[in-house]
Amino acid sequence: MKRLRNYAVRGQLFALQMQYDSALFYLEQASHSRETSVKASAYFKLADLPEEAGIADSLKYRYLQEAYRLSDSIENSAVSHQIDRQEHLRITADLKEKSHTRLLVAITICVVAVLLLSVAVFLFYRRHLRRRNEQLFAHKWKKQEARAQENESRELQLIDIIRKVGEGCSRDFKATPAYSLWYPKISSGKESLSYDEQKQFQTLVVKAFDPYLKQLSNVVPLTGNDAFLCALIQLGFSTRECATCRGISNETIRSQRTRIRKKIPENFLEQGLGTVILGEENLSKR
């Protein structure tokens, strides 16, 4: 093929040099090439040779006819190739577009799947967190309830201890000669005790009720007069008898009772400590 292509070039060069015999030889050889373009070029050049080369009009016509046929074949082949190329480009573009569309669909599906998974994980975590909080709240509530019950039980135990100690001190003091000596004078209602007698009797009572007052002071802050009044109430003294021991009016005793009651912690007050130390069942006594 390369050799025949060179023959076509040589034939043209010999034609330009007016060596028509050599030009005719090489061009005829080139016209047998399997390359359509080389073959068509050789026929066109053969048709251009002058009559001196022995080319008759009939040969020129045949050469031109064959050259144009080959040229048309080349053009058709080029057009077909161009069409095939365009079709290939179109198919490639369609494939790219479909691939791009599939990629977008796949990305969309992945994003939706991730979002759904995130929502599912969030809902699961939220439900788990709510259950855990409910369990923690229930556990905390149980602990608080148990602590409250424990505190209530402890409060009841302290109140019971205070009550028993108070009853014991009252019982022991009433069995002493001092009580037998002082109580008739206090309960007679004729007159209040003198200042010295008040101090003397207060000293005896506070000393006798020292265990009770120590237990009571662990819960209720008491002044000296408050402690004395609480001891008198444990002895079962009425408001009038307490006023006689203090040398004050009944209203003052009632006011002092109210102040002591306000000092009692609410939780102990609800458990009945007020009744234990203030003897509320004796409030109506005069």
Short mmCIF file of C-alpha atoms in Angstrom, two decimals:
data_model
loop_
_atom_site.label_atom_id
_atom_site.label_comp_id
_atom_site.label_asym_id
_atom_site.label_seq_id
_atom_site.Cartn_x
_atom_site.Cartn_y
_atom_site.Cartn_z
CA MET A 1 0.00 0.00 0.00
CA LYS A 2 2.73 2.43 0.92
CA ARG A 3 4.59 1.52 -2.24
CA LEU A 4 1.60 2.26 -4.46
CA ARG A 5 1.03 5.55 -2.62
CA ASN A 6 4.64 6.46 -3.48
CA TYR A 7 4.00 5.46 -7.09
CA ALA A 8 1.18 8.00 -7.26
CA VAL A 9 3.53 10.73 -6.01
CA ARG A 10 6.21 9.69 -8.49
CA GLY A 11 3.72 9.65 -11.35
CA GLN A 12 2.68 13.23 -10.57
CA LEU A 13 6.30 14.34 -10.37
CA PHE A 14 7.11 12.74 -13.75
CA ALA A 15 4.01 14.40 -15.23
CA LEU A 16 5.24 17.78 -14.03
CA GLN A 17 8.62 17.01 -15.64
CA MET A 18 6.78 16.04 -18.86
CA GLN A 19 8.13 12.52 -18.66
CA TYR A 20 4.75 11.16 -19.57
CA ASP A 21 5.79 7.57 -20.16
CA SER A 22 7.13 7.21 -16.63
CA ALA A 23 4.17 9.17 -15.27
CA LEU A 24 1.73 6.87 -17.03
CA PHE A 25 3.49 3.78 -15.72
CA TYR A 26 3.54 4.85 -12.10
CA LEU A 27 0.00 6.24 -12.13
CA GLU A 28 -1.41 3.05 -13.63
CA GLN A 29 0.41 1.09 -10.93
CA ALA A 30 -1.02 3.41 -8.26
CA SER A 31 -4.54 2.94 -9.70
CA HIS A 32 -4.39 -0.68 -8.47
CA SER A 33 -4.04 0.41 -4.86
CA ARG A 34 -6.50 -0.90 -2.28
CA GLU A 35 -6.77 2.57 -0.76
CA THR A 36 -9.72 4.29 -2.35
CA SER A 37 -8.24 7.76 -1.93
CA VAL A 38 -4.94 6.75 -3.57
CA LYS A 39 -6.78 5.01 -6.38
CA ALA A 40 -9.09 8.01 -7.00
CA SER A 41 -6.10 10.39 -6.98
CA ALA A 42 -4.32 8.21 -9.52
CA TYR A 43 -7.33 8.24 -11.88
CA PHE A 44 -7.70 12.03 -11.61
CA LYS A 45 -4.00 12.44 -12.46
CA LEU A 46 -4.29 9.98 -15.35
CA ALA A 47 -7.19 12.00 -16.77
CA ASP A 48 -5.01 15.14 -16.58
CA LEU A 49 -2.22 13.63 -18.68
CA PRO A 50 -2.01 15.16 -22.19
CA GLU A 51 -2.48 13.31 -25.44
CA GLU A 52 1.32 13.05 -25.77
CA ALA A 53 1.16 10.44 -23.00
CA GLY A 54 -1.11 8.35 -25.18
CA ILE A 55 -4.28 9.17 -23.26
CA ALA A 56 -7.25 9.32 -25.58
CA ASP A 57 -10.47 11.15 -24.81
CA SER A 58 -12.24 7.87 -24.15
CA LEU A 59 -9.58 6.94 -21.61
CA LYS A 60 -9.82 10.37 -19.98
CA TYR A 61 -13.58 9.91 -19.74
CA ARG A 62 -13.19 6.45 -18.25
CA TYR A 63 -10.55 7.68 -15.82
CA LEU A 64 -12.68 10.65 -14.76
CA GLN A 65 -15.76 8.48 -14.40
CA GLU A 66 -13.87 6.01 -12.22
CA ALA A 67 -12.25 8.85 -10.24
CA TYR A 68 -15.63 10.52 -9.55
CA ARG A 69 -17.13 7.16 -8.59
CA LEU A 70 -14.34 6.56 -6.12
CA SER A 71 -14.61 10.16 -4.87
CA ASP A 72 -18.34 9.72 -4.29
CA SER A 73 -17.60 6.48 -2.48
CA ILE A 74 -15.10 8.30 -0.29
CA GLU A 75 -17.60 11.07 0.42
CA ASN A 76 -20.33 8.55 1.20
CA SER A 77 -17.97 6.68 3.43
CA ALA A 78 -17.04 9.93 5.16
CA VAL A 79 -20.71 10.85 5.58
CA SER A 80 -21.48 7.38 6.90
CA HIS A 81 -18.55 7.64 9.23
CA GLN A 82 -19.74 11.09 10.33
CA ILE A 83 -23.24 9.72 10.88
CA ASP A 84 -21.83 6.79 12.83
CA ARG A 85 -19.71 9.19 14.85
CA GLN A 86 -22.70 11.43 15.56
CA GLU A 87 -24.78 8.41 16.52
CA HIS A 88 -21.97 7.23 18.75
CA LEU A 89 -21.75 10.66 20.34
CA ARG A 90 -25.54 10.73 20.83
CA ILE A 91 -25.55 7.24 22.38
CA THR A 92 -22.61 8.21 24.58
CA ALA A 93 -24.41 11.40 25.66
CA ASP A 94 -27.57 9.41 26.39
CA LEU A 95 -25.58 6.91 28.40
CA LYS A 96 -23.88 9.72 30.30
CA GLU A 97 -27.23 11.40 30.97
CA LYS A 98 -28.76 8.11 32.10
CA SER A 99 -25.71 7.42 34.24
CA HIS A 100 -25.96 10.93 35.72
CA THR A 101 -29.68 10.43 36.33
CA ARG A 102 -29.06 7.05 37.98
CA LEU A 103 -26.33 8.65 40.09
CA LEU A 104 -28.70 11.41 41.20
CA VAL A 105 -31.40 8.85 41.97
CA ALA A 106 -28.90 6.75 43.93
CA ILE A 107 -27.68 9.80 45.86
CA THR A 108 -31.28 10.85 46.57
CA ILE A 109 -32.12 7.35 47.79
CA CYS A 110 -29.03 7.32 50.00
CA VAL A 111 -29.86 10.76 51.45
CA VAL A 112 -33.47 9.73 52.10
CA ALA A 113 -32.28 6.46 53.66
CA VAL A 114 -29.81 8.33 55.89
CA LEU A 115 -32.52 10.80 56.92
CA LEU A 116 -34.97 7.99 57.69
CA LEU A 117 -32.28 6.13 59.59
CA SER A 118 -31.41 9.31 61.51
CA VAL A 119 -35.07 9.89 62.36
CA ALA A 120 -35.44 6.26 63.44
CA VAL A 121 -32.30 6.48 65.60
CA PHE A 122 -33.48 9.79 67.07
CA LEU A 123 -36.92 8.38 67.89
CA PHE A 124 -35.38 5.23 69.36
CA TYR A 125 -32.90 7.27 71.42
CA ARG A 126 -35.67 9.63 72.54
CA ARG A 127 -37.86 6.70 73.58
CA HIS A 128 -34.90 5.08 75.33
CA LEU A 129 -34.06 8.37 77.05
CA ARG A 130 -37.68 8.84 78.13
CA ARG A 131 -37.82 5.31 79.52
CA ARG A 132 -34.53 5.81 81.31
CA ASN A 133 -35.74 9.12 82.75
CA GLU A 134 -38.97 7.47 83.83
CA GLN A 135 -37.00 4.68 85.47
CA LEU A 136 -34.67 7.18 87.14
CA PHE A 137 -37.64 9.27 88.26
CA ALA A 138 -39.42 6.17 89.56
CA HIS A 139 -36.24 5.05 91.33
CA LYS A 140 -35.71 8.53 92.73
CA TRP A 141 -39.33 8.72 93.79
CA LYS A 142 -39.04 5.36 95.52
CA LYS A 143 -35.90 6.50 97.26
CA GLN A 144 -37.57 9.74 98.33
CA GLU A 145 -40.63 7.86 99.47
CA ALA A 146 -38.47 5.37 101.36
CA ARG A 147 -36.49 8.27 102.84
CA ALA A 148 -39.72 10.03 103.76
CA GLN A 149 -41.03 6.88 105.38
CA GLU A 150 -37.71 6.46 107.12
CA ASN A 151 -37.80 10.06 108.30
CA GLU A 152 -41.41 9.66 109.38
CA SER A 153 -40.51 6.52 111.28
CA ARG A 154 -37.54 8.32 112.86
CA GLU A 155 -39.73 11.28 113.75
CA LEU A 156 -42.33 9.01 115.31
CA GLN A 157 -39.59 7.25 117.27
CA LEU A 158 -38.23 10.59 118.55
CA ILE A 159 -41.74 11.74 119.46
CA ASP A 160 -42.37 8.48 121.28
CA ILE A 161 -39.08 8.83 123.17
CA ILE A 162 -39.93 12.41 124.15
CA ARG A 163 -43.39 11.37 125.29
CA LYS A 164 -42.10 8.44 127.36
CA VAL A 165 -39.31 10.48 128.95
CA GLY A 166 -41.77 13.26 129.75
CA GLU A 167 -44.24 10.84 131.29
CA GLY A 168 -41.44 9.26 133.33
CA CYS A 169 -40.18 12.63 134.61
CA SER A 170 -43.75 13.69 135.47
CA ARG A 171 -44.44 10.45 137.28
CA ASP A 172 -41.19 10.62 139.24
CA PHE A 173 -41.67 14.27 140.22
CA LYS A 174 -45.21 13.73 141.37
CA ALA A 175 -43.92 11.02 143.71
CA THR A 176 -41.55 13.45 145.48
CA PRO A 177 -42.41 15.34 148.73
CA ALA A 178 -41.70 18.60 146.91
CA TYR A 179 -44.63 18.09 144.57
CA SER A 180 -46.92 17.26 147.54
CA LEU A 181 -45.73 20.45 149.19
CA TRP A 182 -46.02 22.83 146.25
CA TYR A 183 -48.99 21.58 144.27
CA PRO A 184 -51.74 22.35 146.93
CA LYS A 185 -50.46 25.88 147.18
CA ILE A 186 -50.39 26.30 143.38
CA SER A 187 -53.78 24.75 142.76
CA SER A 188 -55.58 26.66 145.54
CA GLY A 189 -56.06 29.63 143.22
CA LYS A 190 -55.83 32.16 146.02
CA GLU A 191 -52.75 34.04 144.89
CA SER A 192 -49.60 33.71 142.80
CA LEU A 193 -46.32 32.51 144.19
CA SER A 194 -43.86 35.10 145.34
CA TYR A 195 -40.82 35.83 143.14
CA ASP A 196 -38.52 33.72 145.31
CA GLU A 197 -41.04 30.88 145.39
CA GLN A 198 -41.34 31.04 141.58
CA LYS A 199 -37.58 30.73 141.18
CA GLN A 200 -37.32 27.96 143.74
CA PHE A 201 -40.14 25.95 142.20
CA GLN A 202 -38.80 26.52 138.67
CA THR A 203 -35.37 25.25 139.73
CA LEU A 204 -36.90 22.07 141.18
CA VAL A 205 -39.07 21.41 138.12
CA VAL A 206 -36.38 22.09 135.49
CA LYS A 207 -33.93 19.86 137.33
CA ALA A 208 -36.48 17.06 137.62
CA PHE A 209 -37.39 17.33 133.94
CA ASP A 210 -33.82 17.72 132.66
CA PRO A 211 -33.87 14.39 130.67
CA TYR A 212 -37.15 15.38 129.04
CA LEU A 213 -36.01 18.90 128.22
CA LYS A 214 -32.75 17.63 126.68
CA GLN A 215 -34.67 15.29 124.38
CA LEU A 216 -37.08 18.07 123.49
CA SER A 217 -34.32 20.63 122.79
CA ASN A 218 -32.95 18.30 120.07
CA VAL A 219 -36.09 19.09 118.07
CA VAL A 220 -37.45 22.41 119.36
CA PRO A 221 -35.29 25.42 120.38
CA LEU A 222 -36.54 26.51 123.81
CA THR A 223 -35.77 29.41 126.11
CA GLY A 224 -35.59 28.93 129.90
CA ASN A 225 -39.22 30.04 130.39
CA ASP A 226 -40.34 27.87 127.45
CA ALA A 227 -38.67 24.82 129.02
CA PHE A 228 -40.29 25.55 132.39
CA LEU A 229 -43.74 25.86 130.75
CA CYS A 230 -43.27 22.58 128.86
CA ALA A 231 -42.37 20.85 132.12
CA LEU A 232 -45.44 22.30 133.86
CA ILE A 233 -47.64 21.10 130.96
CA GLN A 234 -46.17 17.60 131.35
CA LEU A 235 -47.19 17.70 135.00
CA GLY A 236 -50.73 18.32 133.81
CA PHE A 237 -50.96 21.89 135.09
CA SER A 238 -53.78 24.01 133.67
CA THR A 239 -53.30 27.45 132.12
CA ARG A 240 -54.26 29.14 135.40
CA GLU A 241 -51.87 26.94 137.42
CA CYS A 242 -49.03 27.68 134.97
CA ALA A 243 -49.78 31.40 135.30
CA THR A 244 -49.65 31.07 139.10
CA CYS A 245 -46.20 29.43 138.91
CA ARG A 246 -44.91 32.22 136.63
CA GLY A 247 -46.73 35.13 138.25
CA ILE A 248 -48.26 36.18 134.88
CA SER A 249 -51.70 36.24 133.31
CA ASN A 250 -53.50 33.38 131.61
CA GLU A 251 -53.36 35.20 128.25
CA THR A 252 -49.61 35.44 128.50
CA ILE A 253 -49.41 31.66 129.04
CA ARG A 254 -51.62 31.08 125.98
CA SER A 255 -49.41 33.38 123.90
CA GLN A 256 -46.32 31.51 125.06
CA ARG A 257 -47.96 28.20 124.08
CA THR A 258 -48.58 29.63 120.60
CA ARG A 259 -44.94 30.76 120.26
CA ILE A 260 -43.68 27.34 121.28
CA ARG A 261 -46.02 25.68 118.82
CA LYS A 262 -44.62 27.83 115.99
CA LYS A 263 -41.11 26.66 116.87
CA ILE A 264 -42.02 22.99 116.30
CA PRO A 265 -40.85 21.78 112.83
CA GLU A 266 -43.76 21.16 110.47
CA ASN A 267 -42.94 17.49 109.94
CA PHE A 268 -42.88 16.87 113.71
CA LEU A 269 -45.98 18.96 114.20
CA GLU A 270 -47.86 16.82 111.68
CA GLN A 271 -46.80 13.69 113.56
CA GLY A 272 -48.35 14.97 116.81
CA LEU A 273 -45.42 16.47 118.70
CA GLY A 274 -47.54 19.53 119.49
CA THR A 275 -50.00 17.41 121.42
CA VAL A 276 -47.18 15.64 123.27
CA ILE A 277 -45.36 18.71 124.55
CA LEU A 278 -48.17 21.28 124.78
CA GLY A 279 -50.87 19.01 126.10
CA GLU A 280 -53.49 20.40 123.77
CA GLU A 281 -56.12 18.24 125.39
CA ASN A 282 -55.58 20.45 128.49
CA LEU A 283 -55.99 23.78 126.71
CA SER A 284 -59.57 24.08 127.91
CA LYS A 285 -58.48 23.85 131.53
CA ARG A 286 -58.67 27.07 133.53
#
